[in-house]
Amino acid sequence: MTSTGKKAARSARKAGAIDWSGKTALVTGANRGIGYETARQLGHAGCRIVLAARDPALGEEAAAQLGAEGVRVRLERLDVSDEQSVKDCAARLRQARVKVDILVNNAGIYDRTPIFELQTETFMTVFRTNTLGTLWCSQAFIPAMVERKWGRVVMVSSGLGTFSRGMLGHPCYAISKAALNALTVKLAQATPDCVKINAVRPGWVKTRLAGALGKDTVEKGAERVVWLAMLPDDGPTGGYFHGRRPSRW
Ligand SMILES: NC(=O)c1ccc[n+]([C@@H]2O[C@H](COP(=O)([O-])OP(=O)(O)OC[C@H]3O[C@@H](n4cnc5c(N)ncnc54)[C@H](OP(=O)(O)O)[C@@H]3O)[C@@H](O)[C@H]2O)c1
């Protein structure tokens, strides 16, 4: 076995020492794509799932599918681009005494407008969804993780908003994901290591967002997210990953 393989095996063993059936994972944008599959895999690993979706009908359908597979799932309406919607969701969960141990900030949108044609409204819609929404969800759920001295937070970022890969995405999207990476670093700097906050490049995954460019299966894309959501207690924080390897920002 290579040293990377040994490391991964060690990390999986340590993560195995955690009782995942006692953990609750909230996944945003979980009605389809990488979010749905992440929720599915975390659910099959034993976690209780809060399936967050902005469209209740789509959310209900996805939650019913997971429930039929034996996953313990609760549906929450959550539009991450609306700060009040995030606050309302957090309040409902508090009221129901649901403690979020794992937060997967997955919801995201793409936009192809060239930079000199970009209108403020378009920029703000993408930025509110991909970046501010993540800040609001982090503010809503991370402080309680810190109080309980345990948490995992995954930011679903993108190679298209990665400086070391040339920031090749369309302007709005690339900027929103680069800012999401910066947000990951700042949140991790402000949070003790018992709450692990990392960003991931899921790769080109066959979803509606990637369209014809998708290469990897949604299962493989989600596995990269789930690995960070299920890090052992001595796992990294404040990092950026692709697969199980560190990525340059
Ligand atoms: N696919 C790839 O190759 C790839 C590569 C790099 C990064 N990513 C990132 O991976 C994440 C998931 O994307 P995907 O590929 O799975 O795309 P997808 O199939 O288009 O799914 C996007 C999800 O985000 C939800 N969403 C969008 N705006 C939202 C909002 N304001 N509030 C709540 N949910 C919202 C969508 O809900 P609706 O169904 O209601 O629209 C949908 O559930 C995104 O952050 C994306 O940037 C994807």
Short mmCIF file of C-alpha atoms and ligand atoms in Angstrom, two decimals:
data_model
loop_
_atom_site.label_atom_id
_atom_site.label_comp_id
_atom_site.label_asym_id
_atom_site.label_seq_id
_atom_site.Cartn_x
_atom_site.Cartn_y
_atom_site.Cartn_z
CA MET A 1 0.00 0.00 0.00
CA THR A 2 1.33 3.53 -0.82
CA SER A 3 1.84 6.03 2.03
CA THR A 4 -1.22 7.98 0.77
CA GLY A 5 -3.22 4.72 0.78
CA LYS A 6 -2.02 3.91 4.31
CA LYS A 7 -2.95 7.43 5.45
CA ALA A 8 -6.44 7.14 3.92
CA ALA A 9 -6.95 3.72 5.52
CA ARG A 10 -5.79 5.08 8.92
CA SER A 11 -8.10 8.06 8.60
CA ALA A 12 -11.08 5.86 7.64
CA ARG A 13 -10.38 3.63 10.69
CA LYS A 14 -10.29 6.66 13.00
CA ALA A 15 -13.46 8.10 11.44
CA GLY A 16 -14.96 4.65 12.01
CA ALA A 17 -14.40 5.17 15.74
CA ILE A 18 -16.98 7.98 15.70
CA ASP A 19 -20.61 6.95 16.24
CA TRP A 20 -22.11 8.52 13.12
CA SER A 21 -25.59 7.34 14.06
CA GLY A 22 -25.52 10.02 16.75
CA LYS A 23 -24.69 12.79 14.28
CA THR A 24 -27.03 15.02 12.29
CA ALA A 25 -25.97 16.39 8.93
CA LEU A 26 -27.63 19.34 7.20
CA VAL A 27 -27.01 19.51 3.46
CA THR A 28 -28.07 22.62 1.51
CA GLY A 29 -29.37 22.25 -2.05
CA ALA A 30 -29.94 18.59 -1.26
CA ASN A 31 -32.89 17.91 -3.55
CA ARG A 32 -30.66 16.93 -6.48
CA GLY A 33 -27.13 16.58 -7.82
CA ILE A 34 -24.11 16.43 -5.52
CA GLY A 35 -26.16 17.63 -2.54
CA TYR A 36 -28.72 14.83 -2.82
CA GLU A 37 -26.04 12.17 -3.23
CA THR A 38 -24.03 13.61 -0.31
CA ALA A 39 -27.14 13.42 1.87
CA ARG A 40 -27.74 9.85 0.64
CA GLN A 41 -24.20 8.69 1.40
CA LEU A 42 -24.14 10.37 4.84
CA GLY A 43 -27.54 8.84 5.55
CA HIS A 44 -26.33 5.37 4.62
CA ALA A 45 -23.29 5.94 6.87
CA GLY A 46 -25.78 6.28 9.71
CA CYS A 47 -26.21 10.05 10.08
CA ARG A 48 -29.60 11.66 10.53
CA ILE A 49 -30.17 13.96 7.56
CA VAL A 50 -31.68 17.42 7.40
CA LEU A 51 -32.42 17.68 3.70
CA ALA A 52 -32.54 21.40 2.95
CA ALA A 53 -34.15 22.54 -0.29
CA ARG A 54 -35.53 25.86 -1.51
CA ASP A 55 -38.46 24.25 -3.34
CA PRO A 56 -40.61 22.27 -0.88
CA ALA A 57 -42.13 20.02 -3.56
CA LEU A 58 -38.71 19.03 -4.93
CA GLY A 59 -37.45 18.62 -1.38
CA GLU A 60 -40.36 16.39 -0.45
CA GLU A 61 -39.73 14.12 -3.42
CA ALA A 62 -36.01 13.81 -2.56
CA ALA A 63 -36.72 13.24 1.13
CA ALA A 64 -39.26 10.54 0.28
CA GLN A 65 -36.67 8.77 -1.89
CA LEU A 66 -34.11 8.82 0.92
CA GLY A 67 -36.70 7.70 3.45
CA ALA A 68 -37.60 4.75 1.21
CA GLU A 69 -33.92 3.71 1.34
CA GLY A 70 -34.06 3.66 5.14
CA VAL A 71 -32.34 7.02 5.70
CA ARG A 72 -33.58 9.02 8.72
CA VAL A 73 -34.47 12.27 7.03
CA ARG A 74 -36.13 15.56 7.96
CA LEU A 75 -37.03 18.07 5.25
CA GLU A 76 -36.34 21.77 5.76
CA ARG A 77 -37.22 24.62 3.45
CA LEU A 78 -34.08 26.70 2.99
CA ASP A 79 -33.27 29.31 0.36
CA VAL A 80 -29.64 30.08 1.12
CA SER A 81 -29.75 33.34 -0.86
CA ASP A 82 -32.27 34.74 1.64
CA GLU A 83 -30.78 35.54 5.06
CA GLN A 84 -34.20 35.42 6.73
CA SER A 85 -34.84 31.95 5.28
CA VAL A 86 -31.56 30.76 6.85
CA LYS A 87 -32.49 32.31 10.22
CA ASP A 88 -35.99 30.81 10.08
CA CYS A 89 -34.62 27.34 9.29
CA ALA A 90 -32.13 27.56 12.17
CA ALA A 91 -34.93 28.71 14.53
CA ARG A 92 -37.22 25.82 13.51
CA LEU A 93 -34.41 23.32 14.12
CA ARG A 94 -33.60 24.88 17.52
CA GLN A 95 -37.27 24.69 18.43
CA ALA A 96 -37.34 21.01 17.43
CA ARG A 97 -34.09 20.44 19.40
CA VAL A 98 -32.28 19.26 16.29
CA LYS A 99 -28.54 19.79 16.71
CA VAL A 100 -26.63 20.14 13.46
CA ASP A 101 -23.24 18.42 13.82
CA ILE A 102 -22.28 18.40 10.15
CA LEU A 103 -23.01 21.25 7.74
CA VAL A 104 -22.52 20.77 4.02
CA ASN A 105 -22.71 24.12 2.22
CA ASN A 106 -23.51 22.69 -1.19
CA ALA A 107 -26.22 24.87 -2.79
CA GLY A 108 -24.86 26.73 -5.78
CA ILE A 109 -25.68 28.27 -9.15
CA TYR A 110 -23.68 29.02 -12.29
CA ASP A 111 -23.79 32.10 -14.50
CA ARG A 112 -22.13 32.65 -17.87
CA THR A 113 -22.35 36.46 -18.27
CA PRO A 114 -19.09 37.98 -19.64
CA ILE A 115 -17.47 40.37 -17.18
CA PHE A 116 -18.10 43.65 -19.08
CA GLU A 117 -21.79 42.77 -19.42
CA LEU A 118 -22.26 41.78 -15.81
CA GLN A 119 -25.10 43.62 -14.07
CA THR A 120 -25.05 44.16 -10.30
CA GLU A 121 -28.28 42.18 -9.91
CA THR A 122 -26.83 39.08 -11.60
CA PHE A 123 -23.62 39.36 -9.62
CA MET A 124 -25.54 39.70 -6.36
CA THR A 125 -27.81 36.71 -7.11
CA VAL A 126 -24.81 34.45 -7.68
CA PHE A 127 -22.85 35.93 -4.78
CA ARG A 128 -25.81 35.68 -2.37
CA THR A 129 -26.27 32.00 -3.28
CA ASN A 130 -22.68 30.76 -3.56
CA THR A 131 -20.94 32.93 -0.97
CA LEU A 132 -23.18 34.96 1.35
CA GLY A 133 -25.57 32.03 1.77
CA THR A 134 -22.64 29.98 2.98
CA LEU A 135 -21.65 32.71 5.42
CA TRP A 136 -25.22 32.91 6.76
CA CYS A 137 -25.50 29.12 7.17
CA SER A 138 -22.09 29.06 8.86
CA GLN A 139 -23.13 31.83 11.26
CA ALA A 140 -26.37 29.98 11.99
CA PHE A 141 -24.87 26.57 12.80
CA ILE A 142 -21.13 26.75 13.62
CA PRO A 143 -21.36 28.57 17.01
CA ALA A 144 -23.44 25.69 18.48
CA MET A 145 -20.88 23.19 17.14
CA VAL A 146 -18.16 25.17 18.94
CA GLU A 147 -20.22 25.08 22.15
CA ARG A 148 -20.59 21.30 21.82
CA LYS A 149 -16.88 21.05 20.90
CA TRP A 150 -17.51 18.97 17.77
CA GLY A 151 -18.43 19.74 14.19
CA ARG A 152 -17.67 19.23 10.51
CA VAL A 153 -18.30 21.86 7.85
CA VAL A 154 -17.74 21.35 4.13
CA MET A 155 -17.77 24.14 1.58
CA VAL A 156 -18.48 22.83 -1.90
CA SER A 157 -16.19 25.03 -3.95
CA SER A 158 -14.90 24.65 -7.50
CA GLY A 159 -11.74 24.29 -9.55
CA LEU A 160 -13.20 27.10 -11.68
CA GLY A 161 -12.74 29.55 -8.79
CA THR A 162 -9.23 28.36 -7.91
CA PHE A 163 -6.31 30.76 -8.46
CA SER A 164 -3.77 27.95 -8.86
CA ARG A 165 -5.91 26.60 -11.73
CA GLY A 166 -6.21 29.98 -13.47
CA MET A 167 -9.70 31.05 -12.25
CA LEU A 168 -11.08 29.61 -15.51
CA GLY A 169 -14.80 29.73 -14.69
CA HIS A 170 -17.14 32.41 -15.98
CA PRO A 171 -16.58 35.64 -14.00
CA CYS A 172 -19.42 35.66 -11.49
CA TYR A 173 -19.11 31.98 -10.61
CA ALA A 174 -15.30 32.03 -10.39
CA ILE A 175 -15.32 35.12 -8.16
CA SER A 176 -18.04 33.70 -5.90
CA LYS A 177 -16.12 30.44 -5.39
CA ALA A 178 -12.76 32.20 -4.84
CA ALA A 179 -14.52 34.28 -2.18
CA LEU A 180 -15.99 31.07 -0.73
CA ASN A 181 -12.44 29.72 -0.40
CA ALA A 182 -11.38 32.90 1.41
CA LEU A 183 -14.44 32.55 3.64
CA THR A 184 -13.38 28.98 4.48
CA VAL A 185 -9.97 30.21 5.65
CA LYS A 186 -11.42 33.05 7.74
CA LEU A 187 -14.06 30.83 9.38
CA ALA A 188 -11.45 28.16 10.21
CA GLN A 189 -9.13 30.81 11.68
CA ALA A 190 -11.95 31.94 13.98
CA THR A 191 -12.98 28.42 15.05
CA PRO A 192 -11.26 25.88 17.33
CA ASP A 193 -9.92 22.72 15.67
CA CYS A 194 -12.65 20.51 17.17
CA VAL A 195 -14.86 21.96 14.41
CA LYS A 196 -13.26 21.13 11.08
CA ILE A 197 -14.01 23.55 8.26
CA ASN A 198 -12.70 22.61 4.83
CA ALA A 199 -13.41 23.35 1.18
CA VAL A 200 -13.59 20.77 -1.59
CA ARG A 201 -13.28 20.72 -5.37
CA PRO A 202 -15.73 17.98 -6.34
CA GLY A 203 -14.40 17.75 -9.92
CA TRP A 204 -16.48 17.79 -13.11
CA VAL A 205 -19.56 15.93 -12.00
CA LYS A 206 -22.51 14.86 -14.16
CA THR A 207 -25.22 17.15 -12.79
CA ARG A 208 -27.57 19.77 -14.23
CA LEU A 209 -25.07 22.50 -13.28
CA ALA A 210 -22.14 20.96 -15.18
CA GLY A 211 -24.26 20.00 -18.20
CA ALA A 212 -22.27 18.32 -20.97
CA LEU A 213 -18.97 19.04 -19.19
CA GLY A 214 -19.67 16.53 -16.40
CA LYS A 215 -17.30 13.54 -16.40
CA ASP A 216 -17.40 11.94 -12.96
CA THR A 217 -20.46 10.20 -11.60
CA VAL A 218 -22.44 12.02 -8.95
CA GLU A 219 -21.49 9.20 -6.54
CA LYS A 220 -17.79 9.91 -7.04
CA GLY A 221 -18.27 13.69 -6.72
CA ALA A 222 -20.23 13.26 -3.51
CA GLU A 223 -17.65 10.86 -2.04
CA ARG A 224 -15.15 13.75 -2.11
CA VAL A 225 -17.56 15.85 -0.06
CA VAL A 226 -18.50 13.03 2.33
CA TRP A 227 -14.85 12.28 3.14
CA LEU A 228 -14.49 15.80 4.59
CA ALA A 229 -17.87 15.61 6.32
CA MET A 230 -16.72 12.43 8.11
CA LEU A 231 -13.18 13.42 9.06
CA PRO A 232 -11.72 11.80 12.17
CA ASP A 233 -11.01 14.00 15.20
CA ASP A 234 -7.38 14.54 14.17
CA GLY A 235 -8.33 15.48 10.59
CA PRO A 236 -7.38 18.76 8.93
CA THR A 237 -9.19 22.10 9.15
CA GLY A 238 -8.91 25.25 7.05
CA GLY A 239 -7.82 23.26 4.01
CA TYR A 240 -8.80 22.80 0.38
CA PHE A 241 -9.10 19.29 -1.04
CA HIS A 242 -9.78 17.32 -4.19
CA GLY A 243 -10.35 13.64 -3.61
CA ARG A 244 -8.42 13.01 -0.43
CA ARG A 245 -5.51 15.19 -1.48
CA PRO A 246 -4.81 18.81 -0.53
CA SER A 247 -5.35 21.25 -3.39
CA ARG A 248 -3.68 24.63 -3.89
CA TRP A 249 -6.14 27.50 -3.49
N1 LIG B 1 -21.20 19.56 -11.08
C1 LIG B 1 -19.94 19.97 -11.10
O1 LIG B 1 -19.16 19.59 -11.99
C2 LIG B 1 -19.45 20.91 -10.05
C3 LIG B 1 -18.10 21.27 -10.09
C4 LIG B 1 -17.61 22.12 -9.11
C5 LIG B 1 -18.43 22.58 -8.11
N2 LIG B 1 -19.74 22.24 -8.10
C6 LIG B 1 -20.57 22.77 -7.01
O2 LIG B 1 -21.32 21.73 -6.44
C7 LIG B 1 -22.50 22.26 -5.84
C8 LIG B 1 -23.69 21.42 -6.26
O3 LIG B 1 -23.86 21.56 -7.65
P1 LIG B 1 -24.43 20.41 -8.59
O4 LIG B 1 -23.42 20.18 -9.62
O5 LIG B 1 -24.96 19.31 -7.78
O6 LIG B 1 -25.60 21.25 -9.30
P2 LIG B 1 -27.17 21.06 -9.44
O7 LIG B 1 -27.55 19.68 -9.79
O8 LIG B 1 -27.57 22.19 -10.32
O9 LIG B 1 -27.70 21.31 -7.95
C9 LIG B 1 -27.65 22.57 -7.35
C10 LIG B 1 -28.49 22.52 -6.10
O10 LIG B 1 -28.41 23.81 -5.46
C11 LIG B 1 -29.73 24.22 -5.18
N3 LIG B 1 -29.84 25.67 -5.07
C12 LIG B 1 -29.56 26.62 -5.98
N4 LIG B 1 -29.83 27.84 -5.48
C13 LIG B 1 -30.27 27.66 -4.22
C14 LIG B 1 -30.71 28.51 -3.17
N5 LIG B 1 -30.75 29.83 -3.33
N6 LIG B 1 -31.08 27.96 -2.00
C15 LIG B 1 -31.05 26.63 -1.81
N7 LIG B 1 -30.68 25.76 -2.77
C16 LIG B 1 -30.28 26.27 -3.94
C17 LIG B 1 -30.57 23.68 -6.33
O11 LIG B 1 -31.95 23.72 -5.99
P3 LIG B 1 -33.10 23.78 -7.14
O12 LIG B 1 -33.35 22.37 -7.58
O13 LIG B 1 -34.25 24.39 -6.41
O14 LIG B 1 -32.58 24.64 -8.25
C18 LIG B 1 -29.98 22.27 -6.40
O15 LIG B 1 -30.53 21.47 -5.39
C19 LIG B 1 -22.57 23.72 -6.27
O16 LIG B 1 -22.11 24.55 -5.23
C20 LIG B 1 -21.60 23.79 -7.44
O17 LIG B 1 -21.05 25.07 -7.60
C21 LIG B 1 -20.28 21.42 -9.05
#
